[in-house]
PDB file of C-alpha atoms in Angstrom:
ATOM      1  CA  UNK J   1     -20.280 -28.721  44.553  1.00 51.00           C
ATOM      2  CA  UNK J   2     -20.340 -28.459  48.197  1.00 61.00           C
ATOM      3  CA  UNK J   3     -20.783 -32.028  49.026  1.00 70.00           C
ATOM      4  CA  UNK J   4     -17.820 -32.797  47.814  1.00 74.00           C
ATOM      5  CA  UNK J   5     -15.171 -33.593  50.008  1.00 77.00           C
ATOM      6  CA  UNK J   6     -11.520 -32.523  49.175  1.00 75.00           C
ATOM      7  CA  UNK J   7      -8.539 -35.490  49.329  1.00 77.00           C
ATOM      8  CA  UNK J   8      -6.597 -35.218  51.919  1.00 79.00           C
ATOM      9  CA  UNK J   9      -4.258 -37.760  54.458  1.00 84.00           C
ATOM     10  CA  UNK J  10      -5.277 -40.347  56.813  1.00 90.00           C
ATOM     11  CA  UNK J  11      -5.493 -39.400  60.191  1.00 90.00           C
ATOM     12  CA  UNK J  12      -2.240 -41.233  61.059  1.00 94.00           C
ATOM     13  CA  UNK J  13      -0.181 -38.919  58.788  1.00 90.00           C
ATOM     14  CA  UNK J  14      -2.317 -36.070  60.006  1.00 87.00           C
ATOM     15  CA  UNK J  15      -1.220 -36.818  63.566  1.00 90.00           C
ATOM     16  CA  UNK J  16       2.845 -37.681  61.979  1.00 91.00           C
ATOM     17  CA  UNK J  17       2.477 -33.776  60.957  1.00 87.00           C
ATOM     18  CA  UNK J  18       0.960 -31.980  64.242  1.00 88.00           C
ATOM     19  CA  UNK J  19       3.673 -33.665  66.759  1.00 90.00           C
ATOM     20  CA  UNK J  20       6.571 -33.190  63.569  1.00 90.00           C
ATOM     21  CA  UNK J  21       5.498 -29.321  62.790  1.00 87.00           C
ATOM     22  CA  UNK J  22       4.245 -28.438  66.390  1.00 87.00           C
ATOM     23  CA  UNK J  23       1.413 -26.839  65.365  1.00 85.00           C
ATOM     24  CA  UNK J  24      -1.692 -27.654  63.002  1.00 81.00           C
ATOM     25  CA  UNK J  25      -1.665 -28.050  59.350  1.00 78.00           C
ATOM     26  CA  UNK J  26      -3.204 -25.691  57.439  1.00 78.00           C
ATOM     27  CA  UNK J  27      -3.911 -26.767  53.686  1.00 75.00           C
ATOM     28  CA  UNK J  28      -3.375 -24.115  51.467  1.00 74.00           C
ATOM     29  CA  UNK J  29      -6.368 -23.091  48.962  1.00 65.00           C
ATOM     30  CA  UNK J  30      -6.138 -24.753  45.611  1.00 70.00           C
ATOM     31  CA  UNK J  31      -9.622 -25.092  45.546  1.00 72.00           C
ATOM     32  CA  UNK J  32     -12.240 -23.128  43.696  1.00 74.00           C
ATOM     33  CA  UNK J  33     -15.313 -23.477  46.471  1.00 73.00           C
ATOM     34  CA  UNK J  34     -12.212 -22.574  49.049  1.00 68.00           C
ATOM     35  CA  UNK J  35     -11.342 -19.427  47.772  1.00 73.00           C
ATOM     36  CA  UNK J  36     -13.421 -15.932  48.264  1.00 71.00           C
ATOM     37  CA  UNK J  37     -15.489 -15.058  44.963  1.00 72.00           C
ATOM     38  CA  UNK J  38     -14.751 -12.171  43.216  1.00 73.00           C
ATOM     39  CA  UNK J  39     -17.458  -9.875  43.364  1.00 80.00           C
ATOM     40  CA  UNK J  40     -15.810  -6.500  42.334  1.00 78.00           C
ATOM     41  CA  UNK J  41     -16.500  -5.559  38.848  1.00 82.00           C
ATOM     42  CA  UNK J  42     -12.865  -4.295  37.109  1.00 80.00           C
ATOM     43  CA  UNK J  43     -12.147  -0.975  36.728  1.00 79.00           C
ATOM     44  CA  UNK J  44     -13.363   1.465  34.437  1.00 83.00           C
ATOM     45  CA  UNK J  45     -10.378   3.861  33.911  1.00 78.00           C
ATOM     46  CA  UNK J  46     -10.459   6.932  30.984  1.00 79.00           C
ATOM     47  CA  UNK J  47      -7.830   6.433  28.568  1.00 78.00           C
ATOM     48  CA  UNK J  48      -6.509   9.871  28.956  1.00 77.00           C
ATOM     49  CA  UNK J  49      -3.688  11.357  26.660  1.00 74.00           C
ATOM     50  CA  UNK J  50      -1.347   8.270  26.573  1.00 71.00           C
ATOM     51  CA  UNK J  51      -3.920   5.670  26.037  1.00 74.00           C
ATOM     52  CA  UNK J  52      -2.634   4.690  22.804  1.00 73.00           C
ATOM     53  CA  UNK J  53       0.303   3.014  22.304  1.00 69.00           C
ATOM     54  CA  UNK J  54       1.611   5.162  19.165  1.00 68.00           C
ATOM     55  CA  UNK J  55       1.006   8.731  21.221  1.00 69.00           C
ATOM     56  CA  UNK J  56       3.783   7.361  24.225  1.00 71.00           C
ATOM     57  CA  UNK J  57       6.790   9.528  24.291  1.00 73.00           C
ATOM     58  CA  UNK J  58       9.337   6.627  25.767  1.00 73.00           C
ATOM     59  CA  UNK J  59      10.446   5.673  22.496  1.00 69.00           C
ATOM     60  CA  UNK J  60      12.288   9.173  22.200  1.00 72.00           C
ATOM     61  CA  UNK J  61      14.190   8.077  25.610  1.00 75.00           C
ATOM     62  CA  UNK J  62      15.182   4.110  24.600  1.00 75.00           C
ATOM     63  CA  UNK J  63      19.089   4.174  24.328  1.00 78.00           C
ATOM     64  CA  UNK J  64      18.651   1.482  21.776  1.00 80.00           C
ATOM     65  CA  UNK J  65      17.892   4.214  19.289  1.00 76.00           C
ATOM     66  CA  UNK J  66      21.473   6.291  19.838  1.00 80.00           C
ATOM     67  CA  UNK J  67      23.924   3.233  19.295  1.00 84.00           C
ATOM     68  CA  UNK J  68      26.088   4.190  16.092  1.00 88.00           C
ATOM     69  CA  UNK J  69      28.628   2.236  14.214  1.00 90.00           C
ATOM     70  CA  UNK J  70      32.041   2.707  16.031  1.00 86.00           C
ATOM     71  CA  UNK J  71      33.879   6.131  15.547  1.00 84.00           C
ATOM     72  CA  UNK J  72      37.704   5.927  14.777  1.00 82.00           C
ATOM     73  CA  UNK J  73      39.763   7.744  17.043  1.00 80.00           C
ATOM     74  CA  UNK J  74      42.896   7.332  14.713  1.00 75.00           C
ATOM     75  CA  UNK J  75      44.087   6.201  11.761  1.00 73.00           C
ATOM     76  CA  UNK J  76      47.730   4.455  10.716  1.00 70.00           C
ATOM     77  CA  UNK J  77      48.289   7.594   9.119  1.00 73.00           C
ATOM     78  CA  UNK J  78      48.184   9.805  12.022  1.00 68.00           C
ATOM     79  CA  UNK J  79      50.671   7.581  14.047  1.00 71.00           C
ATOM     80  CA  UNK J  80      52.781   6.936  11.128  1.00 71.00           C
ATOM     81  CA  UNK J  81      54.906   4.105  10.054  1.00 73.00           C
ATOM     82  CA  UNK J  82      57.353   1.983  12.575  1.00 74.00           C
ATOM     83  CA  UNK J  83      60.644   0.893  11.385  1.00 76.00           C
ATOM     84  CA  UNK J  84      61.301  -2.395  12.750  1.00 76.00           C
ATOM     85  CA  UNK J  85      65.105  -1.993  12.941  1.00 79.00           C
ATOM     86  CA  UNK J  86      64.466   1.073  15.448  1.00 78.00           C
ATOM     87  CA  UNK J  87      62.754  -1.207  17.853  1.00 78.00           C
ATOM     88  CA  UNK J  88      65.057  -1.732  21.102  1.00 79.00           C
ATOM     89  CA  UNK J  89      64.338  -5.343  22.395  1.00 81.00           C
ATOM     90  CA  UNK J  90      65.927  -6.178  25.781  1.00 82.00           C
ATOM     91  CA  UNK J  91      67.415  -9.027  27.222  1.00 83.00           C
ATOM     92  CA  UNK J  92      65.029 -10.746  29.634  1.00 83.00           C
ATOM     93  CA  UNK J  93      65.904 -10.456  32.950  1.00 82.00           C
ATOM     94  CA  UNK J  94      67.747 -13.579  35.268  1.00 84.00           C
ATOM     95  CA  UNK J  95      65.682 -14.545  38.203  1.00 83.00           C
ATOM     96  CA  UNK J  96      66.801 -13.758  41.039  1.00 83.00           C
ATOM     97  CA  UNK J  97      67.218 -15.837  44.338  1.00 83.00           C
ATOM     98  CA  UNK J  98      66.897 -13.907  47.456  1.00 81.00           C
ATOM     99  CA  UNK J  99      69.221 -13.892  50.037  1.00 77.00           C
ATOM    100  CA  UNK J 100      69.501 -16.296  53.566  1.00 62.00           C
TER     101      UNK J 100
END
């Protein structure tokens, strides 16, 4: 379509933006007949050995496969049983104002 004129502002507003900005405006391209055509065919790249998804090695290095259950360290046997009565409990301590 290149008869086709894109919207844009009046001149007024034009004018508002070159004293505001200082400089001209410069519309960005959003339009199809703006932008540069793509002439470049993709690339044709060779698979080579990892080309398939199932022959990729990674999945021996994701950390996601080591996490195991949690180990216990030690048991209520190993530290053995706590009399109650043994326990010393201390006063709490007074606070203390400091000297003028």
């Amino acid at each position: 379509m290149p008869g086709v004129e894109h919207r844009s502002v009046t001149p007024f507003i034009q004018w508002i933006r070159l004293i505001g900005r200082g400089r001209k405006f410069i519309e960005c391209l959003r339009h199809a007949d703006g932008l540069a055509s793509r002439t470049q065919p993709p690339p044709n790249i060779p698979g080579g050995p990892y080309h398939k998804t199932s022959k990729v090695y990674y999945y021996t290095r994701d950390a996601r496969r080591l996490v195991q259950p949690p180990v216990e360290i030690y048991s209520q046997e190993q530290i053995g049983k706590i009399d109650p009565a043994q326990i010393k409990l201390t006063a709490p301590l007074k606070p203390r104002l400091p000297d003028n």
